[in-house]
Coordinates of C-alpha atoms and ligand atoms in Angstrom, one line a residue:
M367 CA 12.2 33.1 4.9
D368 CA 13.5 31.6 8.0
R369 CA 11.7 29.0 10.2
Q370 CA 10.2 31.7 12.5
E371 CA 8.8 33.6 9.5
L372 CA 7.5 30.4 7.9
V373 CA 5.7 29.5 11.2
A374 CA 4.4 33.1 11.6
S375 CA 3.0 33.0 7.9
L376 CA 1.4 29.6 8.5
L377 CA -0.2 31.0 11.8
E378 CA -1.9 33.7 9.6
V379 CA -3.9 31.0 7.7
L380 CA -4.3 28.2 10.3
A381 CA -5.6 28.1 13.9
K382 CA -2.7 27.9 16.5
E383 CA -3.6 24.4 17.8
R384 CA -3.1 23.1 14.2
V385 CA 0.5 24.3 13.7
L386 CA 2.9 22.2 15.7
T387 CA 6.5 23.2 16.4
S388 CA 7.6 21.4 19.6
V389 CA 10.6 19.2 19.4
E390 CA 8.4 16.2 20.4
D391 CA 5.9 16.8 17.7
L392 CA 8.6 17.3 15.1
A393 CA 10.3 14.1 16.1
L394 CA 6.9 12.3 15.8
Y395 CA 6.4 13.3 12.2
G396 CA 10.0 12.6 11.2
F397 CA 9.4 9.0 10.4
D398 CA 6.6 6.7 9.2
A399 CA 6.0 2.9 9.1
T400 CA 9.2 2.3 6.9
A401 CA 11.9 0.3 8.6
D402 CA 15.6 0.9 7.6
A403 CA 14.9 4.5 6.6
A404 CA 16.6 7.5 8.4
A405 CA 14.1 9.8 10.2
H406 CA 14.3 13.6 9.3
R407 CA 12.7 16.4 11.3
P408 CA 10.3 18.8 9.6
D409 CA 10.4 22.4 10.5
V410 CA 6.6 22.5 11.2
V411 CA 3.6 20.2 11.2
V412 CA 0.2 21.5 10.0
F413 CA -3.3 20.1 10.1
P414 CA -5.7 21.7 7.4
L415 CA -9.4 21.3 7.9
T416 CA -10.5 22.5 4.4
T417 CA -9.3 22.6 0.8
E418 CA -9.1 26.4 1.2
E419 CA -6.7 25.9 4.1
V420 CA -4.6 23.4 1.9
Q421 CA -4.5 26.1 -0.8
A422 CA -3.3 28.6 1.8
V423 CA -0.5 26.3 3.1
M424 CA 0.6 25.6 -0.5
R425 CA 0.7 29.3 -1.3
T426 CA 2.7 30.0 1.9
A427 CA 5.1 27.1 1.0
S428 CA 5.6 28.2 -2.6
A429 CA 6.3 31.9 -1.5
A430 CA 8.8 30.7 1.0
Q431 CA 10.1 27.9 -1.4
V432 CA 9.8 25.4 1.4
P433 CA 9.2 21.6 0.8
V434 CA 5.8 20.0 1.8
T435 CA 5.4 16.5 2.7
V436 CA 1.7 15.4 2.6
R437 CA 0.8 12.8 5.1
G438 CA -2.2 10.6 5.8
A439 CA -1.8 8.0 8.5
G440 CA 1.9 7.4 7.7
T441 CA 1.5 3.7 7.3
N442 CA 3.4 3.6 3.9
L443 CA 6.4 1.2 3.8
S444 CA 8.6 3.1 1.3
G445 CA 9.6 6.2 3.2
G446 CA 7.0 8.3 1.4
T447 CA 6.1 10.6 4.4
I448 CA 9.5 11.0 5.8
P449 CA 10.3 14.8 5.2
T450 CA 13.8 14.1 3.9
H451 CA 14.3 17.9 3.0
G452 CA 12.7 19.2 6.2
G453 CA 10.0 22.0 5.6
I454 CA 6.3 21.5 6.2
V455 CA 4.5 18.1 7.0
M456 CA 0.9 18.6 6.1
V457 CA -1.2 15.9 7.8
M458 CA -4.6 15.3 6.2
Q459 CA -6.3 13.2 8.9
R460 CA -8.5 16.0 10.1
M461 CA -10.2 16.4 6.6
N462 CA -12.2 13.4 7.4
K463 CA -15.8 13.8 6.3
I464 CA -17.8 11.3 4.2
L465 CA -19.5 13.9 2.1
E466 CA -21.9 11.7 0.1
V467 CA -22.9 8.0 -0.5
D468 CA -24.8 8.0 -3.9
A469 CA -26.3 4.5 -4.0
E470 CA -27.9 5.3 -7.4
N471 CA -24.6 6.0 -9.2
L472 CA -22.6 3.6 -6.9
T473 CA -20.2 6.3 -5.7
A474 CA -19.1 7.8 -2.5
T475 CA -17.5 11.3 -2.2
V476 CA -15.0 11.6 0.7
E477 CA -12.3 13.9 2.1
P478 CA -8.7 12.6 2.0
G479 CA -8.4 11.9 5.8
V480 CA -11.3 9.4 5.9
V481 CA -10.1 6.0 7.1
I482 CA -10.7 3.2 4.5
Q483 CA -12.7 1.1 6.8
A484 CA -15.0 4.0 7.6
V485 CA -16.0 4.1 4.0
N486 CA -17.0 0.5 4.1
D487 CA -18.9 1.1 7.4
A488 CA -20.8 4.1 5.6
V489 CA -21.7 2.1 2.5
A490 CA -22.5 -1.3 4.2
P491 CA -26.2 -0.2 5.0
F492 CA -26.7 0.2 1.2
G493 CA -25.5 -3.3 0.5
L494 CA -22.3 -1.8 -1.1
I495 CA -18.6 -2.2 -0.5
Y496 CA -15.4 -0.2 -1.4
P497 CA -13.1 -3.2 -2.3
P498 CA -9.4 -2.0 -1.7
D499 CA -8.3 -3.7 1.4
P500 CA -4.7 -3.2 2.5
G501 CA -3.7 -4.7 5.8
T502 CA -4.0 -1.3 7.3
V503 CA -7.6 -0.8 6.3
A504 CA -8.5 0.3 9.9
T505 CA -5.9 3.0 10.0
A506 CA -4.8 4.1 6.5
T507 CA -6.6 7.1 4.8
M508 CA -8.4 7.4 1.6
G509 CA -5.7 10.2 0.4
G510 CA -2.7 8.2 1.4
S511 CA -3.9 4.9 0.0
T512 CA -4.8 6.7 -3.3
A513 CA -1.5 8.5 -3.5
E514 CA 0.1 5.2 -2.9
C515 CA -2.3 3.2 -5.1
S516 CA -2.6 0.6 -2.4
G517 CA -3.6 -2.9 -3.3
G518 CA -4.2 -5.5 -0.5
L519 CA -6.0 -8.7 0.1
R520 CA -8.7 -8.4 -2.6
G521 CA -6.5 -7.3 -5.5
L522 CA -6.7 -10.5 -7.3
K523 CA -10.4 -10.4 -8.1
Y524 CA -11.4 -6.8 -7.5
G525 CA -8.3 -4.9 -8.6
V526 CA -6.4 -2.1 -6.6
T527 CA -7.2 1.5 -5.5
K528 CA -6.7 3.0 -9.0
H529 CA -9.6 0.9 -10.3
Y530 CA -11.9 2.5 -7.8
I531 CA -11.0 6.3 -8.1
M532 CA -13.3 8.0 -10.4
G533 CA -12.7 11.6 -9.5
L534 CA -10.4 13.9 -7.6
E535 CA -10.0 17.5 -6.5
V536 CA -6.3 18.4 -6.3
V537 CA -4.4 21.4 -5.0
M538 CA -1.4 22.1 -6.9
V539 CA 1.9 23.4 -5.6
D540 CA 1.1 27.1 -6.2
G541 CA -2.2 26.7 -4.3
Q542 CA -4.5 26.5 -7.3
K543 CA -7.0 23.8 -7.4
F544 CA -8.9 21.7 -10.0
S545 CA -11.1 18.8 -10.4
C546 CA -10.9 15.8 -12.8
G547 CA -13.1 12.8 -13.4
G548 CA -16.4 12.5 -11.6
K549 CA -19.4 10.1 -11.2
T550 CA -19.6 8.8 -14.8
V551 CA -18.2 5.4 -15.5
K552 CA -17.4 6.5 -19.0
N553 CA -15.0 9.6 -19.2
V554 CA -12.3 9.9 -21.9
T555 CA -12.1 13.7 -21.9
G556 CA -8.5 14.7 -22.3
Y557 CA -5.5 13.1 -20.5
D558 CA -6.4 10.7 -17.6
L559 CA -5.4 13.1 -14.8
V560 CA -7.2 10.9 -12.2
K561 CA -4.8 8.1 -13.0
L562 CA -1.8 10.4 -13.0
F563 CA -2.5 11.7 -9.5
T564 CA -3.4 8.2 -8.2
G565 CA -0.2 6.6 -7.2
S566 CA 1.8 9.9 -7.5
E567 CA 3.1 9.6 -3.8
G568 CA 2.5 13.3 -2.9
T569 CA 5.0 14.5 -5.5
L570 CA 2.5 16.2 -7.9
G571 CA -0.3 17.7 -6.0
V572 CA -2.4 17.3 -2.8
I573 CA -5.6 15.3 -3.0
T574 CA -8.4 17.1 -1.2
R575 CA -11.5 15.3 -2.3
L576 CA -12.2 11.9 -3.9
V577 CA -15.1 10.3 -5.8
V578 CA -14.8 6.5 -5.4
K579 CA -16.6 3.6 -7.1
L580 CA -18.7 1.2 -5.1
I581 CA -19.8 -2.3 -5.9
P582 CA -22.5 -4.6 -4.5
A583 CA -21.4 -6.7 -1.6
P584 CA -21.1 -10.4 -2.6
E585 CA -23.9 -12.6 -1.3
A586 CA -21.9 -15.5 -0.2
R587 CA -18.3 -16.4 0.5
R588 CA -16.3 -19.4 1.6
T589 CA -12.9 -19.2 3.4
M590 CA -10.5 -22.0 3.3
L591 CA -7.0 -22.9 4.8
A592 CA -4.8 -25.2 2.6
V593 CA -1.6 -26.6 4.3
F594 CA 1.3 -27.7 2.2
D595 CA 4.4 -29.7 3.0
E596 CA 6.4 -28.2 0.1
L597 CA 6.6 -24.5 -0.7
D598 CA 6.9 -25.4 -4.4
N599 CA 3.6 -27.3 -4.3
A600 CA 1.9 -24.2 -2.8
G601 CA 3.3 -22.2 -5.7
K602 CA 2.0 -24.8 -8.1
A603 CA -1.5 -24.8 -6.5
I604 CA -1.8 -20.9 -6.8
A605 CA -1.0 -21.2 -10.6
G606 CA -3.3 -24.3 -10.8
I607 CA -6.3 -22.5 -9.3
I608 CA -6.0 -19.7 -11.8
A609 CA -5.5 -22.2 -14.6
A610 CA -8.8 -23.9 -13.5
R611 CA -10.5 -20.5 -14.3
V612 CA -11.2 -19.7 -10.7
I613 CA -10.5 -16.1 -9.5
P614 CA -10.6 -16.2 -5.6
A615 CA -11.4 -12.9 -4.0
T616 CA -8.3 -13.6 -1.9
M617 CA -5.4 -16.0 -2.2
E618 CA -2.7 -15.3 0.4
I619 CA 0.5 -17.3 1.1
L620 CA 2.4 -17.6 4.3
D621 CA 5.8 -19.5 4.3
R622 CA 7.0 -21.6 7.3
T623 CA 8.9 -18.7 9.0
T624 CA 5.8 -16.5 8.8
C625 CA 3.5 -19.2 10.1
E626 CA 5.7 -19.8 13.0
A627 CA 5.9 -16.2 13.8
V628 CA 2.1 -15.6 13.6
E629 CA 1.3 -18.7 15.7
A630 CA 3.7 -17.5 18.4
Y631 CA 2.2 -14.1 18.3
A632 CA -1.5 -14.8 17.9
K633 CA -1.8 -18.4 19.2
I634 CA -4.7 -19.4 16.9
G635 CA -3.7 -22.9 15.9
L636 CA -2.0 -22.3 12.8
P637 CA 0.1 -25.4 11.6
T638 CA 3.8 -24.7 12.3
H639 CA 5.1 -27.8 10.8
A640 CA 3.9 -26.8 7.3
E641 CA 6.3 -25.4 4.7
A642 CA 3.5 -23.1 3.5
I643 CA -0.2 -22.3 3.9
L644 CA -2.6 -20.7 1.6
L645 CA -5.6 -18.6 2.9
L646 CA -8.3 -18.5 0.2
E647 CA -11.7 -17.0 -0.1
V648 CA -14.1 -17.3 -3.0
D649 CA -17.3 -15.0 -3.1
G650 CA -20.2 -14.1 -5.2
M651 CA -23.6 -15.8 -5.9
P652 CA -24.2 -18.9 -3.7
A653 CA -24.1 -21.5 -6.4
M654 CA -21.0 -20.0 -8.0
V655 CA -19.3 -20.0 -4.6
E656 CA -20.0 -23.7 -4.1
Q657 CA -18.7 -24.5 -7.5
E658 CA -15.5 -22.4 -7.1
A659 CA -14.8 -23.7 -3.6
Q660 CA -14.9 -27.3 -4.9
A661 CA -12.5 -26.4 -7.7
V662 CA -10.2 -24.8 -5.2
E663 CA -10.2 -27.8 -2.9
R664 CA -9.6 -30.1 -5.9
V665 CA -6.5 -28.2 -7.1
C666 CA -5.0 -27.8 -3.7
R667 CA -5.3 -31.7 -3.0
Q668 CA -3.9 -32.4 -6.4
F669 CA -0.8 -30.6 -5.1
G670 CA -0.7 -32.4 -1.8
G671 CA -2.5 -29.6 0.1
A672 CA -4.8 -30.5 3.1
V673 CA -7.8 -28.2 3.0
Q674 CA -9.9 -26.9 5.9
V675 CA -13.0 -24.8 5.4
A676 CA -13.9 -22.1 8.0
K677 CA -17.1 -23.1 9.6
S678 CA -18.3 -19.9 11.1
D679 CA -17.7 -16.1 10.8
A680 CA -15.6 -16.4 13.9
E681 CA -13.3 -18.9 12.3
R682 CA -13.1 -16.8 9.1
S683 CA -12.2 -13.6 11.2
Q684 CA -9.5 -15.6 12.9
L685 CA -7.9 -16.7 9.7
W686 CA -7.9 -13.1 8.3
A687 CA -6.6 -11.8 11.7
A688 CA -3.7 -14.2 11.3
R689 CA -3.0 -12.9 7.7
R690 CA -3.1 -9.3 9.0
A691 CA -0.8 -10.2 11.9
C692 CA 2.1 -11.4 9.5
L693 CA 4.1 -8.3 9.5
P694 CA 3.8 -7.3 13.2
A695 CA 4.4 -11.0 14.1
L696 CA 7.6 -11.2 12.0
A697 CA 8.7 -7.8 13.3
R698 CA 9.0 -9.4 16.7
K699 CA 11.7 -11.7 15.7
R700 CA 14.5 -9.1 15.0
P701 CA 14.9 -5.3 15.6
T702 CA 14.5 -4.4 11.9
T703 CA 12.1 -5.7 9.2
V704 CA 13.0 -4.9 5.6
L705 CA 9.8 -5.7 3.7
E706 CA 9.7 -5.6 -0.2
D707 CA 6.8 -6.0 -2.6
A708 CA 8.5 -6.9 -5.9
T709 CA 5.7 -8.5 -8.0
V710 CA 5.7 -11.1 -10.8
P711 CA 3.1 -12.4 -13.2
R712 CA 1.2 -15.0 -11.3
S713 CA 2.3 -17.8 -13.4
R714 CA 5.9 -17.1 -12.3
I715 CA 5.2 -17.4 -8.5
P716 CA 6.8 -20.8 -8.2
D717 CA 10.0 -19.4 -9.8
M718 CA 10.0 -16.4 -7.6
L719 CA 9.4 -18.5 -4.4
R720 CA 12.4 -20.6 -5.4
A721 CA 14.5 -17.6 -6.3
L722 CA 13.7 -15.9 -2.8
R723 CA 14.8 -19.1 -1.0
A724 CA 18.1 -19.1 -2.9
I725 CA 18.7 -15.4 -2.4
A726 CA 18.1 -15.7 1.4
A727 CA 20.5 -18.7 1.6
R728 CA 23.2 -17.1 -0.7
H729 CA 23.3 -13.9 1.5
G730 CA 22.9 -15.6 4.8
V731 CA 19.7 -13.6 5.7
L732 CA 16.6 -14.6 7.7
M733 CA 13.6 -14.1 5.4
G734 CA 9.9 -14.8 6.0
T735 CA 7.7 -14.5 2.8
F736 CA 4.0 -13.8 2.8
G737 CA 1.7 -11.9 0.5
H738 CA -1.0 -11.7 -2.0
A739 CA 0.0 -14.7 -4.0
G740 CA -2.8 -14.7 -6.4
D741 CA -1.7 -11.5 -7.9
G742 CA 2.0 -12.4 -7.9
N743 CA 2.6 -9.8 -5.1
L744 CA 4.9 -11.4 -2.6
H745 CA 6.3 -9.6 0.5
P746 CA 9.8 -11.2 1.2
T747 CA 10.6 -9.8 4.6
I748 CA 14.2 -9.8 5.8
L749 CA 14.5 -9.9 9.6
C750 CA 17.7 -8.1 10.6
D751 CA 19.3 -5.5 12.8
E752 CA 20.0 -2.2 11.2
R753 CA 22.7 -1.5 14.0
D754 CA 24.8 -4.4 12.5
A755 CA 26.7 -2.9 9.5
E756 CA 28.0 -6.1 8.2
E757 CA 24.5 -7.7 8.2
M758 CA 22.9 -4.8 6.5
V759 CA 25.5 -5.1 3.7
R760 CA 24.2 -8.6 3.0
V761 CA 20.6 -7.4 3.4
H762 CA 20.9 -4.7 0.8
A763 CA 22.7 -7.2 -1.5
A764 CA 19.8 -9.6 -1.2
V765 CA 17.2 -6.7 -1.8
D766 CA 19.2 -5.8 -5.0
E767 CA 18.9 -9.3 -6.2
I768 CA 15.1 -9.7 -5.3
F769 CA 14.3 -6.6 -7.6
K770 CA 16.6 -7.9 -10.4
V771 CA 14.9 -11.3 -10.4
A772 CA 11.4 -9.8 -10.3
I773 CA 12.2 -7.7 -13.4
E774 CA 13.8 -10.7 -15.2
L775 CA 10.6 -12.7 -14.5
G776 CA 8.6 -10.0 -16.2
G777 CA 7.5 -8.3 -13.0
T778 CA 7.6 -4.9 -11.3
L779 CA 9.5 -3.1 -8.6
S780 CA 6.4 -2.4 -6.5
G781 CA 3.0 -4.0 -6.5
E782 CA 1.5 -1.7 -4.0
H783 CA 4.0 -0.1 -1.6
G784 CA 5.2 2.5 -4.0
I785 CA 8.7 3.8 -4.7
G786 CA 9.3 6.5 -2.1
T787 CA 13.0 6.9 -1.3
A788 CA 14.6 3.4 -1.2
K789 CA 13.4 1.9 -4.5
K790 CA 14.1 5.0 -6.7
K791 CA 17.6 3.8 -7.6
Y792 CA 16.0 0.7 -9.4
M793 CA 13.6 2.7 -11.5
E794 CA 15.7 2.4 -14.6
L795 CA 15.7 -1.4 -14.3
E796 CA 12.0 -1.3 -15.1
F797 CA 11.6 1.9 -17.3
G798 CA 15.0 2.5 -18.9
P799 CA 16.4 6.0 -19.0
V800 CA 13.8 7.3 -21.4
G801 CA 10.9 6.1 -19.2
V802 CA 12.5 7.8 -16.1
D803 CA 13.1 10.9 -18.1
V804 CA 9.4 11.1 -19.1
M805 CA 8.5 10.9 -15.3
R806 CA 11.0 13.6 -14.5
K807 CA 9.5 15.8 -17.1
I808 CA 6.0 15.4 -15.6
K809 CA 7.4 16.2 -12.2
N810 CA 9.4 19.3 -13.4
A811 CA 6.4 20.6 -15.4
L812 CA 3.9 20.3 -12.3
D813 CA 6.3 21.1 -9.5
P814 CA 9.1 23.2 -11.1
H815 CA 10.9 24.0 -7.8
C816 CA 10.5 20.5 -6.5
L817 CA 8.7 21.3 -3.3
L818 CA 6.1 18.5 -3.2
N819 CA 7.6 15.5 -1.4
P820 CA 11.2 16.1 -2.8
G821 CA 13.5 13.0 -3.0
K822 CA 10.7 10.6 -3.6
L823 CA 9.7 8.4 -6.6
V824 CA 11.9 10.3 -9.2
D825 CA 14.7 12.9 -8.9
A826 CA 13.4 16.2 -10.3
R827 CA 16.1 17.7 -12.4
A828 CA 18.6 15.4 -14.3
Ligands
FAD2160 C1 1.1 -3.6 8.8 C2 1.0 -3.0 7.5 C3 0.3 -3.7 6.4 C4 0.1 -3.1 5.1 N1 -0.5 -3.8 4.2 C5 -0.7 -3.3 3.0 C6 -1.3 -3.9 2.0 O1 -1.8 -5.1 2.2 N2 -1.4 -3.4 0.8 C7 -1.0 -2.2 0.5 O2 -1.1 -1.7 -0.6 N3 -0.2 -1.5 1.4 C8 -0.1 -2.1 2.7 N4 0.5 -1.2 3.6 C9 1.1 0.1 3.2 C10 0.2 1.3 3.6 O3 -0.8 0.8 4.7 C11 -0.6 1.7 2.5 O4 0.2 2.2 1.5 C12 -1.6 2.9 2.9 O5 -2.7 2.8 2.1 C13 -1.1 4.2 3.0 O6 -2.2 5.1 3.6 P1 -1.6 6.2 4.7 O7 -2.9 7.0 4.9 O8 -1.0 5.7 5.8 O9 -0.6 7.1 3.7 P2 0.7 7.7 4.1 O10 1.7 6.7 4.5 O11 0.5 8.8 5.1 O12 1.1 8.4 2.7 C14 1.4 7.5 1.6 C15 1.8 8.4 0.4 O13 0.7 9.3 0.0 C16 1.1 10.6 0.1 N5 -0.1 11.3 0.5 C17 -0.8 11.1 1.7 N6 -2.0 11.8 1.7 C18 -2.1 12.6 0.5 C19 -3.0 13.4 -0.1 N7 -4.1 13.7 0.6 N8 -2.6 13.9 -1.3 C20 -1.6 13.6 -1.9 N9 -0.6 12.7 -1.5 C21 -0.9 12.1 -0.2 C22 2.3 10.7 1.0 O14 3.0 11.8 0.7 C23 2.9 9.4 0.8 O15 3.8 9.5 -0.3 C24 0.7 -1.8 4.9 C25 1.4 -1.1 5.9 C26 1.6 -1.7 7.1 C27 2.3 -0.9 8.2

């Protein structure tokens, strides 16, 4: 089937205004938020409104043997929505209904195109929250963040997306659909297919409906800023707070390069002389919050940190706005931002911070580091220029070393950004050849002609 025939078949199942083919539209859907990743044009972009339309698109793609790249908001940082093999980009943003908030069972049922913040807005009147909180909470979709298994700012205490996905409806590559999981907290019937599809990066099936877990909103919270003269001491304070048996809802680190960039960008009075700052929040019942905040302050001071407590909601919002500005602020410094999310056990954070400094110095690259320090999920961000071939050789050598060190420290290639295209080559470091082969067999069984997001996560046939 050639491109014209493909478009004609899609027009038989979707309204004309939801099938895009202009050069401008195709260019727009050829890239995503990932830097240092080549764009590829799809042949056609479609916007289904219902599960039935998704099924029809998949049946058309299967019949034509054309690849399909499923896309939410395209904010992933691993090249996950770049249509590397052309074909169809299927954008899920218009399937954006919140179908139900079930306050009795503490669940919400939503379509995949619902933005994460919209779920929180819908459940807030019931005194509930949906905890996963990536930096892109106001733009990223429920389907995309589930397929990526996003983490974010509250992972330390509340866990990540996979801990909140209770049920899914999925359309398979041939257009058949099925549901797994549901509203029951306990469910051990068969293989855990909900977990298999969560984090599958659009390579196994298309998520068309989600049942998510909600929890009661915390009654009280305290937000603190701790300023350190030594990066190493900030690392020790992170480990010390956990060792003191306090699990903050959020414990974020910004190194000096990041602080300077954020302050230049947002001008909110962050210290630019400090080697590192920690942004911390404890939440829960008021008495517990008081106790935990005191413990956090004590540990930070023990390691030389100067602590300020946010005195109002406005001050709190300003601190979190600063954290969410890290990536855009760093991105202003050089044309290309290569951001990684290798993650280590939290006790190894001081080692990882030291290693990152040494790697940056050894390869002569400019690196800012920020991230979710409490769960060992740092974001070393190399600021560079992809047009400078010599510099990019050094950047890629530094990235190789970051992954190697993370694995040596007992960590993982990706804490939350997924594998996509760029990290695929490192998979054997973590899983060995047998583990990678198990993944390949799953992919081959569910998508035998490798039509769903080809080139991502794992190569289909060995
Ligand atoms: C400034 C910035 C800050 C960020 N901060 C964080 C952070 O703190 N924590 C974090 O974890 N991530 C973060 N991210 C990464 C990104 O925002 C998250 O991964 C996000 O949740 C992806 O959602 P999306 O809707 O944009 O998905 P997309 O990028 O559109 O898609 C992500 C993956 O899911 C697949 N997919 C999309 N929809 C479906 C579906 N319905 N069915 C099956 N597969 C599907 C795609 O094929 C792709 O592989 C950040 C990104 C940016 C740019």
